Amino acid sequence: MHPFVRYINDFTHLAFPFNCFGCHKALEEGELPICDDCYGGMPLTKYWQHDENAVEKLFWGKLPIEQACAYCFFTKHGMVQELMHQLKYNGKPIVGELMGSFFGRQLLGTAYADVDVIIPIPLHASKQKKRGYNQCDFIVKGMAKELGKSYNLTVVERLRANETQTKKGVYERWINVKELFKVVQPQFVNGKHVLLVDDVVTTGSTLEACADALLQVPGTKVSIATIACPSPF
Ligand SMILES: [Zn+2]
């Protein structure tokens, strides 16, 4: 049996036949909602095998992060973009759990598998209510299951909804993300090595703000993992 087919069984409300979330090809019964071609063609970064990778460098000189990586490259109009769209905007959280489990499998045996607890970047309550779920919660669940780790979805709270940052200058962006997060349950991360998870990393400013809040808790160490990052090509 395909190692991820068991996840299908957790989502029995999905009736066959249906189409791959990545390429929309019709699936056979028993195939995952991300088909074998999409799974095999995932543009992996392999950053988890390399210190000083492009994601880790985003945090250099800013925060003492243990390590950081992304699972695959996000290319415009590519399969990963389609998967992220399904996950975030088309009500398909199972995509997050599957991608999380694929990623977790890659991280087995690496230093990322040595963390104590996995936590998601939270959405602001208003945004989560609107979407119905936090996509990162599902990524975290998939990763935790594969890595055999505990997770906690409520350690950190997001104090404001995120505004679009693309047209802002450096100073405005800094003000915008400053004190964006609050650790509301520090007892769950105190003295722990936390793996902080987001769906996509671009500038790293959101992850930086959340990691900064976590690092205020005594004895906390933070590693970072995201599903996608921009392609360097
Ligand atoms: Zn596919």
PDB file of C-alpha atoms in Angstrom, residues 1-4 6-7 39 48 71 98-110 113 142-147:
ATOM      1  CA  MET A   1       0.000   0.000   0.000  1.00  0.00           C
ATOM      2  CA  HIS A   2       1.239   3.468  -0.818  1.00  0.00           C
ATOM      3  CA  PRO A   3       2.542   4.912   2.479  1.00  0.00           C
ATOM      4  CA  PHE A   4       0.138   7.840   2.319  1.00  0.00           C
ATOM      5  CA  ARG A   6      -3.938   5.716   4.916  1.00  0.00           C
ATOM      6  CA  TYR A   7      -4.630   9.436   4.904  1.00  0.00           C
ATOM      7  CA  TYR A  39       4.239  13.630  -5.970  1.00  0.00           C
ATOM      8  CA  TRP A  48      17.024  20.281   4.872  1.00  0.00           C
ATOM      9  CA  TYR A  71       9.998  21.522   1.214  1.00  0.00           C
ATOM     10  CA  LEU A  98      -0.643  15.486   2.674  1.00  0.00           C
ATOM     11  CA  MET A  99       2.081  18.006   1.901  1.00  0.00           C
ATOM     12  CA  GLY A 100       2.963  18.017   5.607  1.00  0.00           C
ATOM     13  CA  SER A 101       3.257  14.242   5.613  1.00  0.00           C
ATOM     14  CA  PHE A 102       5.390  14.252   2.430  1.00  0.00           C
ATOM     15  CA  PHE A 103       7.657  16.863   4.024  1.00  0.00           C
ATOM     16  CA  GLY A 104       7.797  15.077   7.373  1.00  0.00           C
ATOM     17  CA  ARG A 105       8.924  11.942   5.603  1.00  0.00           C
ATOM     18  CA  GLN A 106      11.864  13.818   4.052  1.00  0.00           C
ATOM     19  CA  LEU A 107      12.839  15.197   7.457  1.00  0.00           C
ATOM     20  CA  LEU A 108      13.035  11.799   9.164  1.00  0.00           C
ATOM     21  CA  GLY A 109      16.595  11.189  10.316  1.00  0.00           C
ATOM     22  CA  THR A 110      17.578  14.874   9.981  1.00  0.00           C
ATOM     23  CA  ALA A 113      13.333  15.333  13.581  1.00  0.00           C
ATOM     24  CA  GLY A 142       0.731  15.834   8.708  1.00  0.00           C
ATOM     25  CA  MET A 143       4.320  16.553   9.740  1.00  0.00           C
ATOM     26  CA  ALA A 144       3.772  15.567  13.378  1.00  0.00           C
ATOM     27  CA  LYS A 145       2.154  12.264  12.398  1.00  0.00           C
ATOM     28  CA  GLU A 146       5.012  11.358  10.058  1.00  0.00           C
ATOM     29  CA  LEU A 147       7.744  12.454  12.493  1.00  0.00           C
TER      30      LEU A 147
END
